[in-house]
Structures are given as structure tokens and as C-alpha cells.
PDB file of C-alpha atoms in Angstrom:
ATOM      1  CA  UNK M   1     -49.532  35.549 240.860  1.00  0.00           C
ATOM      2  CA  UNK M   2     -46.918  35.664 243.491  1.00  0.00           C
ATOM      3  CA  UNK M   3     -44.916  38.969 244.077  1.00  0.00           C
ATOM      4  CA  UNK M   4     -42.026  40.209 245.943  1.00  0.00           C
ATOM      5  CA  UNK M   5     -39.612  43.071 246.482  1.00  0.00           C
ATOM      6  CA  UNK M   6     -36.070  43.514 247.954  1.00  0.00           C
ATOM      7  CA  UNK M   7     -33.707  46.249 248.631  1.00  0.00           C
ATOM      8  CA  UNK M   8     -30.564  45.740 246.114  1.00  0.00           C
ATOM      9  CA  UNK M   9     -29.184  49.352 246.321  1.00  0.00           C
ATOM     10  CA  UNK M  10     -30.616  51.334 249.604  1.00  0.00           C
ATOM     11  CA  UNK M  11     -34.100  53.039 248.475  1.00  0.00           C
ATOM     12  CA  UNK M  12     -32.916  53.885 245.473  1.00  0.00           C
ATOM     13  CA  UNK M  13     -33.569  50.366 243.807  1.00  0.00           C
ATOM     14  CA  UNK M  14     -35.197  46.908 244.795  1.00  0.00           C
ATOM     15  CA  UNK M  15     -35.456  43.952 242.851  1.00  0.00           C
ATOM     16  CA  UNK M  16     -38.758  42.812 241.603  1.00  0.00           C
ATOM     17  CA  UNK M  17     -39.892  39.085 241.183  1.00  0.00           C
ATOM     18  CA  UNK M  18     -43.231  37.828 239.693  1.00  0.00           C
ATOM     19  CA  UNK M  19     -45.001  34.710 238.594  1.00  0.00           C
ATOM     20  CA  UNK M  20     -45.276  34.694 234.753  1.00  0.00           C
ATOM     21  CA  UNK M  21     -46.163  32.210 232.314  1.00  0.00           C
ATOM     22  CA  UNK M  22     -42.504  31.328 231.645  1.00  0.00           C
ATOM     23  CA  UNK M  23     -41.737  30.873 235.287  1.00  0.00           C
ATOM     24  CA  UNK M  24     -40.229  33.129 237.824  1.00  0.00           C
ATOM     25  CA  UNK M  25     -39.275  36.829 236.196  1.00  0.00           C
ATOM     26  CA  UNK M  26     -36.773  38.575 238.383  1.00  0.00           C
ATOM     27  CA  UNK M  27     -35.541  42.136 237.967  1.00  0.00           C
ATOM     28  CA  UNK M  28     -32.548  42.544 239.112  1.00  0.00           C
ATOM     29  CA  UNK M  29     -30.661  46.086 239.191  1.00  0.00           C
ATOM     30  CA  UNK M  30     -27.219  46.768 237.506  1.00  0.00           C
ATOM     31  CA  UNK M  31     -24.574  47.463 240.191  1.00  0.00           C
ATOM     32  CA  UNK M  32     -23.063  49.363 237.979  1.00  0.00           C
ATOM     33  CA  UNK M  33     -25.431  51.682 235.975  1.00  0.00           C
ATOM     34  CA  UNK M  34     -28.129  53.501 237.659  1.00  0.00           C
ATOM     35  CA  UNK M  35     -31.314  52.855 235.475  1.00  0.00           C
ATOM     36  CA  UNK M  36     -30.230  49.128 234.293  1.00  0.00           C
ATOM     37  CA  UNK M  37     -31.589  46.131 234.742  1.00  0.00           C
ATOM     38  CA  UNK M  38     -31.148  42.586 233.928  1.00  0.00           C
ATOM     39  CA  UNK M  39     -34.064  40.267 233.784  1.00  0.00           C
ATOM     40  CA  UNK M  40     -33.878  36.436 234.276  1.00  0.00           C
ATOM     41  CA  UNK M  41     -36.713  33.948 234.018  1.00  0.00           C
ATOM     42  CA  UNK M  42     -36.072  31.155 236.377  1.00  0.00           C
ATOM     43  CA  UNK M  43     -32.777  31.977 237.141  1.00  0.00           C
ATOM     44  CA  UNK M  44     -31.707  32.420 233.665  1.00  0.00           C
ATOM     45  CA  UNK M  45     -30.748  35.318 232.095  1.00  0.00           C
ATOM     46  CA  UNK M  46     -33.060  36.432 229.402  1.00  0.00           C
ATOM     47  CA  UNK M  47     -32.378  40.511 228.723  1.00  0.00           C
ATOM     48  CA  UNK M  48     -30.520  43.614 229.958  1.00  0.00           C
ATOM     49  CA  UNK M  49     -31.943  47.141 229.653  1.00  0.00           C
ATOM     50  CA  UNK M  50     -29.869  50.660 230.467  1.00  0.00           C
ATOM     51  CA  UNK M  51     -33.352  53.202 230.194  1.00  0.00           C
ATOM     52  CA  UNK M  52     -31.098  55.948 230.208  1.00  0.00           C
ATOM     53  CA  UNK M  53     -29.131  54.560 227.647  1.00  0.00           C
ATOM     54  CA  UNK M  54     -31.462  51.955 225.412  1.00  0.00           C
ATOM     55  CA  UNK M  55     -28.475  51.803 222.700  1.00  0.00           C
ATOM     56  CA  UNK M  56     -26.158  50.072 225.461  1.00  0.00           C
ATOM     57  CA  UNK M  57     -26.257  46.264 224.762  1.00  0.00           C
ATOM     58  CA  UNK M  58     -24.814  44.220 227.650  1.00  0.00           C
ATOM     59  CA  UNK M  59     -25.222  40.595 226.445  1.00  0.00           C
ATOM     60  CA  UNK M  60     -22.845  39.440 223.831  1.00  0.00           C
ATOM     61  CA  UNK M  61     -25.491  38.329 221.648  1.00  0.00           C
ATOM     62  CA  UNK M  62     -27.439  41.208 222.285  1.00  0.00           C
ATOM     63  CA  UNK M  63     -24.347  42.791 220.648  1.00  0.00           C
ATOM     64  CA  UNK M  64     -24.318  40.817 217.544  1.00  0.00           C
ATOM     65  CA  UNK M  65     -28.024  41.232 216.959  1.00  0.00           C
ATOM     66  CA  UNK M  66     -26.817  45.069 217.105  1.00  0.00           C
ATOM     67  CA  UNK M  67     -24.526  45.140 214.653  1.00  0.00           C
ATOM     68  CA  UNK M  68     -27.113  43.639 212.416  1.00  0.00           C
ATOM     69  CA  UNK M  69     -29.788  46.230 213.260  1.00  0.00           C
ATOM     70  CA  UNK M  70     -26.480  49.239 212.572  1.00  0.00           C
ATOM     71  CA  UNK M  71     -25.618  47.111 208.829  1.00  0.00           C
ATOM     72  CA  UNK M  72     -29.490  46.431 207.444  1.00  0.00           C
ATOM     73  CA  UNK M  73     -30.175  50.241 206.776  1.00  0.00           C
ATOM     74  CA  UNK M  74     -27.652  53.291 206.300  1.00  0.00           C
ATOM     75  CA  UNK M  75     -26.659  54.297 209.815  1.00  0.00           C
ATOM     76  CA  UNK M  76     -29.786  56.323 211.580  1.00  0.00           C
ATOM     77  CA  UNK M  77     -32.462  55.284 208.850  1.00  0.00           C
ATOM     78  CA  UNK M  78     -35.807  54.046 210.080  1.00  0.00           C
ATOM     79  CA  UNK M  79     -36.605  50.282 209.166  1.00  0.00           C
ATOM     80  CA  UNK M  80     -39.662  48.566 209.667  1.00  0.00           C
ATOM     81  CA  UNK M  81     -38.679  45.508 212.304  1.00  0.00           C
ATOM     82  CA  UNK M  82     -40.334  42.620 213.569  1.00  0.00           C
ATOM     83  CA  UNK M  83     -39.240  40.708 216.654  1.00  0.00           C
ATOM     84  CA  UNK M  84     -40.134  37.086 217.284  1.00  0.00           C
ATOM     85  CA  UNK M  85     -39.796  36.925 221.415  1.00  0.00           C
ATOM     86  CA  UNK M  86     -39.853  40.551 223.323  1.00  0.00           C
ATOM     87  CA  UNK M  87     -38.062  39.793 226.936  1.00  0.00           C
ATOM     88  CA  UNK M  88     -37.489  42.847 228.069  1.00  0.00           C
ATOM     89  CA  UNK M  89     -38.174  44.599 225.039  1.00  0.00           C
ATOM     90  CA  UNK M  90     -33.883  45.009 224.667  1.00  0.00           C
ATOM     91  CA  UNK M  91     -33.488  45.133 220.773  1.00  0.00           C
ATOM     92  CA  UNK M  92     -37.039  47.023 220.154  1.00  0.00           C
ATOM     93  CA  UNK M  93     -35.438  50.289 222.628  1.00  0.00           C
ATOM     94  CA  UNK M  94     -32.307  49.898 220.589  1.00  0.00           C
ATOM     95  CA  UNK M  95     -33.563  50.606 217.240  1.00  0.00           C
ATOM     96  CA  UNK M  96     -35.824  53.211 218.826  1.00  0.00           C
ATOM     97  CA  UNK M  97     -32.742  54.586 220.111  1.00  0.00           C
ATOM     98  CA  UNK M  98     -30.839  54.369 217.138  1.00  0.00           C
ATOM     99  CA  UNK M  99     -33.076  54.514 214.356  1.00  0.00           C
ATOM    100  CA  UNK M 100     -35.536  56.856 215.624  1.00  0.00           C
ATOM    101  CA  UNK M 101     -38.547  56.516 213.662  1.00  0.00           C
ATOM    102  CA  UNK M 102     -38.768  53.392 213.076  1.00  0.00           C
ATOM    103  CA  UNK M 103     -42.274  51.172 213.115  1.00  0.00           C
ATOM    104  CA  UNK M 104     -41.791  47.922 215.251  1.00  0.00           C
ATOM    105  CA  UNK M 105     -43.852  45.109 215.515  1.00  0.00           C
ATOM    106  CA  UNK M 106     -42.909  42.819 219.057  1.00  0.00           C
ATOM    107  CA  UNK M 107     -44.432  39.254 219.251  1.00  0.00           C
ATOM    108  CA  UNK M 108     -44.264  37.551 222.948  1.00  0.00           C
ATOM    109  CA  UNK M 109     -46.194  35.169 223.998  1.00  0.00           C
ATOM    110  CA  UNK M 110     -46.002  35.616 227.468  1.00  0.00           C
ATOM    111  CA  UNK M 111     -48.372  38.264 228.394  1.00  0.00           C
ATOM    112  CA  UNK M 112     -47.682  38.446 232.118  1.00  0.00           C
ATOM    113  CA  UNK M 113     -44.065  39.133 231.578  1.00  0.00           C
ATOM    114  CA  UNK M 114     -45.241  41.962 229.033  1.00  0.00           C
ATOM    115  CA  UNK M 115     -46.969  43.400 231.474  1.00  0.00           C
ATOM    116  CA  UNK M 116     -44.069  43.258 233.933  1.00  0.00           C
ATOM    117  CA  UNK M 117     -41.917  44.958 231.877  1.00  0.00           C
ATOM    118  CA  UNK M 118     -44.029  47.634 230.404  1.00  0.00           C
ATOM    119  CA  UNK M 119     -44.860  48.734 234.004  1.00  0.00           C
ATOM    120  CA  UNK M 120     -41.182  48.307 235.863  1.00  0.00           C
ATOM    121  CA  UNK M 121     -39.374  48.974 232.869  1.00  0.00           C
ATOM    122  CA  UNK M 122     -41.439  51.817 230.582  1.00  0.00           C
ATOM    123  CA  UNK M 123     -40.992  52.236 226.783  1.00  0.00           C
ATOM    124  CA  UNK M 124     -40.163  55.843 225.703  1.00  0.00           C
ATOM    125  CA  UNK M 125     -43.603  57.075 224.723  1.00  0.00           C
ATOM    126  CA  UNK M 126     -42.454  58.489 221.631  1.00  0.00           C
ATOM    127  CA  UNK M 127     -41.120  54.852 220.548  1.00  0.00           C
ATOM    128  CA  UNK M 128     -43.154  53.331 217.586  1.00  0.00           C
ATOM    129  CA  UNK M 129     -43.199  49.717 219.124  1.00  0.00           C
ATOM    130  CA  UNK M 130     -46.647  47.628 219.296  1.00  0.00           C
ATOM    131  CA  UNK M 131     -46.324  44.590 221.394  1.00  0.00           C
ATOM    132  CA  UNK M 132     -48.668  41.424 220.614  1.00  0.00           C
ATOM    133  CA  UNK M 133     -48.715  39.175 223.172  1.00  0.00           C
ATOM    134  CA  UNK M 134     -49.578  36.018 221.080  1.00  0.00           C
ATOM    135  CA  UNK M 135     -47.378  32.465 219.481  1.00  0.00           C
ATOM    136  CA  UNK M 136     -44.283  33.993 217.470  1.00  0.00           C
ATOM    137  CA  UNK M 137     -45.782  31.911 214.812  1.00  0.00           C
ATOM    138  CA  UNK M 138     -49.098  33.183 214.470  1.00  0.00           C
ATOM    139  CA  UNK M 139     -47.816  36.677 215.085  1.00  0.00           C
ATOM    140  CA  UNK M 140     -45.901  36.816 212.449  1.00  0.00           C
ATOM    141  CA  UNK M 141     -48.690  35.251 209.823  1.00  0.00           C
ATOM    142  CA  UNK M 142     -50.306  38.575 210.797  1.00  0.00           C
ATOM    143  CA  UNK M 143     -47.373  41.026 209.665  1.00  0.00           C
ATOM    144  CA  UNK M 144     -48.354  42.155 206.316  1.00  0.00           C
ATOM    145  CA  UNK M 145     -46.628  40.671 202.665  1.00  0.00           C
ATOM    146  CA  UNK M 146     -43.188  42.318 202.362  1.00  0.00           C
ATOM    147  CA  UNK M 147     -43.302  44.728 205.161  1.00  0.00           C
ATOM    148  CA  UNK M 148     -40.295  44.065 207.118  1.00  0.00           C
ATOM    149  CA  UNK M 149     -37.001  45.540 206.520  1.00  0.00           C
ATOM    150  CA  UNK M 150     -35.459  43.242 209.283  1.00  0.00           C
ATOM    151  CA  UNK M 151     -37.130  40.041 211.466  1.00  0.00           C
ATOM    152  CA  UNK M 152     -35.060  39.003 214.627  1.00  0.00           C
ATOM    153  CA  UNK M 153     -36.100  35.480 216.236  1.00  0.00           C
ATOM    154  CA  UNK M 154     -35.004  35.488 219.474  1.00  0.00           C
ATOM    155  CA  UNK M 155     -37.632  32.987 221.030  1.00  0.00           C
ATOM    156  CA  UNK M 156     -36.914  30.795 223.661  1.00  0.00           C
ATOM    157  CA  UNK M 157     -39.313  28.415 225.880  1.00  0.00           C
ATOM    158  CA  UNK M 158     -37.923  27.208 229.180  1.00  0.00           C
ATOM    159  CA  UNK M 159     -34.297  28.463 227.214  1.00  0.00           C
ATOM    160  CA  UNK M 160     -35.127  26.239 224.421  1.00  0.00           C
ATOM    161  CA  UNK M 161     -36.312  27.663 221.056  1.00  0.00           C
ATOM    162  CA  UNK M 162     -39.704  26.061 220.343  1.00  0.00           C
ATOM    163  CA  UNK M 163     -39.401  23.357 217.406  1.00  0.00           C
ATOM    164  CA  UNK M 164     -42.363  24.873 215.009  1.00  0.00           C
ATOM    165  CA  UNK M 165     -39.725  28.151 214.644  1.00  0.00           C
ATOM    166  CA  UNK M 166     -36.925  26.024 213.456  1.00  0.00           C
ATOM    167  CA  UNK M 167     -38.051  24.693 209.864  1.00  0.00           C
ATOM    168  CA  UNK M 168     -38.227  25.770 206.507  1.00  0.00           C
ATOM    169  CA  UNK M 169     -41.856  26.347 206.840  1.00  0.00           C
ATOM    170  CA  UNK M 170     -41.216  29.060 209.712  1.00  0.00           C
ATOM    171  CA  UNK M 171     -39.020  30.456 207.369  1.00  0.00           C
ATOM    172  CA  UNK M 172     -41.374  30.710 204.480  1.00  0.00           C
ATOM    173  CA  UNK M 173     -43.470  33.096 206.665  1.00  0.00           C
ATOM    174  CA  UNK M 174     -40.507  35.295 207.335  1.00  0.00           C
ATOM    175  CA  UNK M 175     -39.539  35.667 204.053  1.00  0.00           C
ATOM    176  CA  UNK M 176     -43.288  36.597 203.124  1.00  0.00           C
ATOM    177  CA  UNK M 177     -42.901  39.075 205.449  1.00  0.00           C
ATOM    178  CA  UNK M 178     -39.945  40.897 204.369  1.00  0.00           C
ATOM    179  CA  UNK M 179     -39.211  43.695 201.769  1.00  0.00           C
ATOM    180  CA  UNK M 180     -37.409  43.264 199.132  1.00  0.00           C
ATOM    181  CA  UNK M 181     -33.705  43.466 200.513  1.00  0.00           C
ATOM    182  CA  UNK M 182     -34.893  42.562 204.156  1.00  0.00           C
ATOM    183  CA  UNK M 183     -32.759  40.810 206.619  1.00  0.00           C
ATOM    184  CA  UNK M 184     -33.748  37.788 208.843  1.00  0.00           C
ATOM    185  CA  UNK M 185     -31.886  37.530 211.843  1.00  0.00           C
ATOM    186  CA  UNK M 186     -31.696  34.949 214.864  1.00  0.00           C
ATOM    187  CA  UNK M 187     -30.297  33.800 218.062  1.00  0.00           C
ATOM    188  CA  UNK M 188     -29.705  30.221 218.341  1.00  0.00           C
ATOM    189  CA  UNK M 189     -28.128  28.452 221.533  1.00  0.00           C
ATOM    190  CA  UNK M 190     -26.313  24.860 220.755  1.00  0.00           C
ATOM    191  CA  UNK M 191     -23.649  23.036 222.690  1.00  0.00           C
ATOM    192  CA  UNK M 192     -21.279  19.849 221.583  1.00  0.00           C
ATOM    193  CA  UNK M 193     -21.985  18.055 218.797  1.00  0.00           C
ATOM    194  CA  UNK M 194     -23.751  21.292 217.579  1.00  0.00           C
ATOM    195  CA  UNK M 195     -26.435  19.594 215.976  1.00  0.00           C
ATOM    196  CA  UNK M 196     -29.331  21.946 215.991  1.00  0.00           C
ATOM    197  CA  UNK M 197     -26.777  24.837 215.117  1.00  0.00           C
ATOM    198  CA  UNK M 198     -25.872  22.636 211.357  1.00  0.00           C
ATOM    199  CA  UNK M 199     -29.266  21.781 210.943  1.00  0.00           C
ATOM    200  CA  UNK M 200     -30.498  26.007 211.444  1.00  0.00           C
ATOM    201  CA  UNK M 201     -28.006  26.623 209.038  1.00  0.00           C
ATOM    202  CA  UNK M 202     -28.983  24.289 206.480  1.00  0.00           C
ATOM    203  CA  UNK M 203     -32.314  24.978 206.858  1.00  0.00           C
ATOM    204  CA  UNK M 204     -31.882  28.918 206.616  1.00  0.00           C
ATOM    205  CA  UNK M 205     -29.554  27.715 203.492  1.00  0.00           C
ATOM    206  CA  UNK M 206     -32.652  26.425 201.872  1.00  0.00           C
ATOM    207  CA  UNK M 207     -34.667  29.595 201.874  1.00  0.00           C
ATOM    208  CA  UNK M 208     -32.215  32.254 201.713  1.00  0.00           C
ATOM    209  CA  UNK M 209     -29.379  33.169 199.139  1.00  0.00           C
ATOM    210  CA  UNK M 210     -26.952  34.703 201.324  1.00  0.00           C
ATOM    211  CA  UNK M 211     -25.569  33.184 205.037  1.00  0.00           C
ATOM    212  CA  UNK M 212     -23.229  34.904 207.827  1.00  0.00           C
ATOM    213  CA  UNK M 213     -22.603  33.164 211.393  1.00  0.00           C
ATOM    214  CA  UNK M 214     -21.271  35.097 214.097  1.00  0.00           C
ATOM    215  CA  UNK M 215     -20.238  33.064 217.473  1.00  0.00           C
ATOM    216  CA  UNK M 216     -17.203  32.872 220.176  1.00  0.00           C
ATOM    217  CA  UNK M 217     -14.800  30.500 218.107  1.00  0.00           C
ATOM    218  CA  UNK M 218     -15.223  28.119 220.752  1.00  0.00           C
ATOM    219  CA  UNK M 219     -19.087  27.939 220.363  1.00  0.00           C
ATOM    220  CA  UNK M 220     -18.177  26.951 216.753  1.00  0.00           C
ATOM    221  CA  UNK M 221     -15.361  24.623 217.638  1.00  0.00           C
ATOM    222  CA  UNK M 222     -17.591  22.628 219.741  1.00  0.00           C
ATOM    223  CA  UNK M 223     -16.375  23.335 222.978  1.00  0.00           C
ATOM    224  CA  UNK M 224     -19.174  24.844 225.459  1.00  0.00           C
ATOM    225  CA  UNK M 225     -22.906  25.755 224.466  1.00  0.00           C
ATOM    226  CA  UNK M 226     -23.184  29.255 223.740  1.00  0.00           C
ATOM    227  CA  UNK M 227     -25.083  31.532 221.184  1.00  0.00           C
ATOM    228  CA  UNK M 228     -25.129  31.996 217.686  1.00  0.00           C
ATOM    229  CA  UNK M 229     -26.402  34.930 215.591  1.00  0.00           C
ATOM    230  CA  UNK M 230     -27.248  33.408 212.037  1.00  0.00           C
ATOM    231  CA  UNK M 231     -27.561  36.212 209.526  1.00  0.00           C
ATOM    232  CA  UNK M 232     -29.902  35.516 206.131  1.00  0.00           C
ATOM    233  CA  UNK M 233     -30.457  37.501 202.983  1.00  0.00           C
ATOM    234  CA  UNK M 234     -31.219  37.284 199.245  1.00  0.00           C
ATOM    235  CA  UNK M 235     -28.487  40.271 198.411  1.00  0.00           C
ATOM    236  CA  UNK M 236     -24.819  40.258 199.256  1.00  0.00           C
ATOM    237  CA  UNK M 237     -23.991  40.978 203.267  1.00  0.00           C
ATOM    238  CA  UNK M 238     -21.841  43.313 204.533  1.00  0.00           C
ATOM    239  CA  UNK M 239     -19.353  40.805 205.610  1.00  0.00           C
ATOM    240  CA  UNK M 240     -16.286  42.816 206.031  1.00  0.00           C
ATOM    241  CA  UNK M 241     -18.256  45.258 208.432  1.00  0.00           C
ATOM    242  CA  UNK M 242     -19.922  42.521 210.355  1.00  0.00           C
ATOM    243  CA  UNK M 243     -16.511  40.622 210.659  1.00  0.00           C
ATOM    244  CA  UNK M 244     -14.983  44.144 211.432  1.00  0.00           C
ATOM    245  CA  UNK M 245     -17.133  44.565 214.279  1.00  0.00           C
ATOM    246  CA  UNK M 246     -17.707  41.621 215.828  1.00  0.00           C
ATOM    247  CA  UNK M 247     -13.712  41.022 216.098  1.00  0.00           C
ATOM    248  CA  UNK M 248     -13.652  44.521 218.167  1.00  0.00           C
ATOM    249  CA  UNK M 249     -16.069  43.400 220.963  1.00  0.00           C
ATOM    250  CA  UNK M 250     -15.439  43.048 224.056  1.00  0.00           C
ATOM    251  CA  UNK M 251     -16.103  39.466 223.691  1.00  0.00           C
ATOM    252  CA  UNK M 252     -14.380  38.882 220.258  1.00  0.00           C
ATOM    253  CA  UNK M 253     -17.159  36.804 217.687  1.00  0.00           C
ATOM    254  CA  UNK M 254     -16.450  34.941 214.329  1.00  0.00           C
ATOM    255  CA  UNK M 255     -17.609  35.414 211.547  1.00  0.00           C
ATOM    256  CA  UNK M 256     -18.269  32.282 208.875  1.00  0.00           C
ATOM    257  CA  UNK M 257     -20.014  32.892 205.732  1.00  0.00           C
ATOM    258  CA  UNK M 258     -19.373  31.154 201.949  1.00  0.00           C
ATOM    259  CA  UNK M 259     -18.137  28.117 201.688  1.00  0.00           C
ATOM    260  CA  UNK M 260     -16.572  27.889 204.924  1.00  0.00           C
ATOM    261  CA  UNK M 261     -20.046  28.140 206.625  1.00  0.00           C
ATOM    262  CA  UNK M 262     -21.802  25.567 204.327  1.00  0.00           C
ATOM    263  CA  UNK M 263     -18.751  22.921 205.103  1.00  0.00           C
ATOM    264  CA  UNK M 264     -19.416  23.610 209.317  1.00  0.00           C
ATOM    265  CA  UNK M 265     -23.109  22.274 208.122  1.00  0.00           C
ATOM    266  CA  UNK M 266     -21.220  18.416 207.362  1.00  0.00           C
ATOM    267  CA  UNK M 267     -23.905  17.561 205.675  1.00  0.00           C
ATOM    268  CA  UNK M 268     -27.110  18.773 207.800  1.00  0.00           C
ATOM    269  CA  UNK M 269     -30.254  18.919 205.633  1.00  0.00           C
ATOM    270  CA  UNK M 270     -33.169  21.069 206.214  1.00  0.00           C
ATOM    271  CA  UNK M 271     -35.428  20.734 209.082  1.00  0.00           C
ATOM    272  CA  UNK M 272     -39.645  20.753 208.303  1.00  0.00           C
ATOM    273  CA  UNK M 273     -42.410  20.715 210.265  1.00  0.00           C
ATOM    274  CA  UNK M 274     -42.566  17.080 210.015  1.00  0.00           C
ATOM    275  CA  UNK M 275     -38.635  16.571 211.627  1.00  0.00           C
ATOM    276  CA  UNK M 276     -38.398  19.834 213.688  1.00  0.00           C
ATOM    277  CA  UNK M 277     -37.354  19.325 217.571  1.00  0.00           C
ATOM    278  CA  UNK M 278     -36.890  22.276 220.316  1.00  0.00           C
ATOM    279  CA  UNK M 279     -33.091  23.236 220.240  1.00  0.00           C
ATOM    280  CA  UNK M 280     -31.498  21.772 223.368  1.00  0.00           C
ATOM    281  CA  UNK M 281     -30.920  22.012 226.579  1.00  0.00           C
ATOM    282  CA  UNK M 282     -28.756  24.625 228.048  1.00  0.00           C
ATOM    283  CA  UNK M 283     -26.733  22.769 230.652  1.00  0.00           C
ATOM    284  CA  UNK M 284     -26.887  23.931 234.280  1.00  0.00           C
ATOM    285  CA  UNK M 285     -23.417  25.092 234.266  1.00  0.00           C
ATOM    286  CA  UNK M 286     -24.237  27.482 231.026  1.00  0.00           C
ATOM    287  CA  UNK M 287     -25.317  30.317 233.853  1.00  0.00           C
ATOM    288  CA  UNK M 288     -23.583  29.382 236.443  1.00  0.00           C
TER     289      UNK M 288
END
């Protein structure tokens, strides 16, 4: 396991890079905020913590994901969360944070990078969050029948999501693991012709009653490869408030839902075990 350190901010803060199992894992300090850091996995980035302020979310889909942990429960309410892929544990410290009290299950497969982060980066110790370091898959066939009030999939292999967590299958094991009312929430990363984007959303279509997409509008129109946060549910979203507050971001989102979502599918049928692929490539300019 190679290892290295280098000054980024006087003594005060160095970076830290380390051989994982998902390649290189660099920790690179914020600039800007004393306690931050952002942490990229062979030269992409993958997570950004604050750990004097867990609630701030710097990535714009880290953002989106946020609004959906603030809408799933009354504001400050625990909620029982699972999280398929952990990075640097970003959207487990921001429930903590916000929802103190709540029980949270993280699945990541990479155990090195756990290990990383846990030491560099700490979890509050008063934070109910038990990290498995194990498939997403199989980690979530452990989670208990209708325990989860929310499951975020935010899994990605060499920055492609793995094809076994794409199909209607996967999705079968999410919904057996959520309560009654539970949300399923997850990043998904496309680019021109948006393939694997219609195909997620049929497939989530298949499962679940209820469907919100929130993007940049020129994600959806086609025009760069960017992220997605697909929203599913068997009860009625808040769509107002979602649309509400992904318009006031700082990188303004979209939000489709209804019809208008299931006509961006253009005809995209479900994806099974059989027919599932790893989403694609993220071109080399996408972090540039």
C-alpha cells in the first residue's frame, strides 16, 4: 500500500494519498474552509466533507441527495437510512447532522478506503452509522424486511455504477428493505444519447409508483454528461418542495416527474439481470 503526504496549507494541513482498492484515494484540503476536504479516487472527484460543519454539501448532487434526506421525514426526525457506496461517508454525517438520532446502515465495498477515511476523516462518536465494507448488493440482502425509511445508491466502480445495481431485480431488494412510505434514492451519471439515464428510469418505473428527476437542464437536454438524482416512492412526492429547492441552488436543478418524466424515457423498457450493463463512461473532460 503506497502512501504519501504533502504540505497544502503550511503545517496546518497536508494532503494525504493512499493505494485503495478503487485506485489512488487523495485527500485534498479545502482552500477555503478549515476542516474540509475533498476526496478523489484516481483523479476523480468522489466526496466533500466540512467536519466542522457535516450539514454543508459542496457537490451539486450531494445537494440534491440533501434535499431528499430534508423531504423523506418532518424536518429534524430520525429515519432509519441505508447507503449503497460510503466515499467519504458525506450523506451518512449529514443526516447525523441533521437528523440526529438517526440509525444508519453504510455499505462500501472498498475496505481500504474505509479505513482511510475513518482514520483522516473521523465520524462524530455519537453518530449512529455502522459501516460494512462488503458488495452494495449483498449488503443490502442483509438489511432487515421493511426497515429503511430512505436507501441512497450512490455506487460507482472506476466512476461507473456496477451493472448488477441497475435492474429491476436490484430494485426488488430495495423495496424489501424499506418501510412502508420509504424513499429510494440514487445518483446516476449519463452523457449524450442518455441511454442508461431512460433505461434507470424505466426500470425504477417498473417497481415504484411514484418518479421525480432532478438534473442541470442541460444534463436532461442531452448536452454534457452530468448527474442525475432519480427519486422513487409508492406515496405522492413532495414535488413542489423538491422543485422549490432545487431551482434555489447555487447550481439551479430540474425537476421532471408525471408524464413529462415518463415521455423523456422514449420508450426505454426495464433493465434485468439478464440485459443490465455498467452505466458509462465519464469522459475525460467531465473533471477536467
Amino acid at each position: 500500500m503506497a502512501k504519501s503526504r504533502k504540505s497544502r496549507r503550511g503545517a496546518t494541513a497536508a494532503s494525504v494519498a493512499e493505494t485503495v482498492d478503487g485506485g489512488l484515494a487523495e485527500l485534498i484540503p479545502d482552500p477555503d474552509r478549515a476542516r474540509a476536504w475533498t476526496l478523489l479516487l484516481d483523479g476523480a472527484p468522489q466526496s466533500h466533507v466540512d467536519l466542522d460543519d457535516p450539514a454543508f454539501l459542496s457537490f451539486e448532487y450531494q445537494r440534491r441527495l440533501g434535499h431528499v434526506i430534508d423531504l423523506v421525514a418532518p424536518p429534524g426526525r430520525p429515519v432509519r437510512a441505508v447507503h449503497l457506496g460510503g466515499g467519504a461517508l458525506t450523506l451518512a454525517r449529514y443526516v447525523a447532522a441533521t437528523r440526529p438520532r438517526s440509525t444508519q446502515q453504510v455499505v462500501e465495498r472498498d475496505a481500504p478506503l474505509v479505513e482511510l477515511v475513518r482514520r483522516e476523516l473521523p465520524l462524530d462518536r455519537n453518530a449512529r452509522i455502522r459501516v460494512r465494507s462488503t458488495d452494495a448488493r449483498e449488503g443490502l440482502a442483509k438489511v432487515p424486511d421493511g426497515w429503511a425509511d430512505l436507501v441512497v445508491a450512490d455506487v460507482f466502480s472506476g466512476a461507473r455504477t456496477p451493472a448488477h445495481l441497475t435492474s429491476t431485480e436490484f430494485l426488488d431488494e430495495v423495496r424489501r428493505a424499506l418501510a412502508p412510505g420509504g424513499w429510494y434514492a440514487a445518483n446516476l451519471a449519463d452523457g449524450p444519447p442518455l441511454t442508461h439515464l431512460r433505461g434507470q428510469i424505466a426500470t425504477a418505473a417498473a417497481r415504484f409508483a411514484e418518479l421525480a428527476l432532478v438534473a442541470d437542464p442541460t444534463v436532461l437536454r442531452g448536452r454534457r454528461f452530468g448527474n442525475a438524482v432519480l427519486v422513487a416512492a409508492d406515496e405522492p412526492l413532495p414535488i413542489p418542495e423538491l422543485t422549490r429547492r432545487a431551482a434555489s441552488d447555487p447550481h439551479p436543478g430540474r425537476v421532471e416527474h408525471g408524464r413529462a418524466l415518463r415521455d423523456f424515457t422514449g420508450g426505454a423498457t426495464p433493465v434485468t439481470d439478464a440485459s443490465a450493463v455498467d452505466s458509462p463512461a465519464p469522459p475525460a473532460s467531465a473533471f477536467a
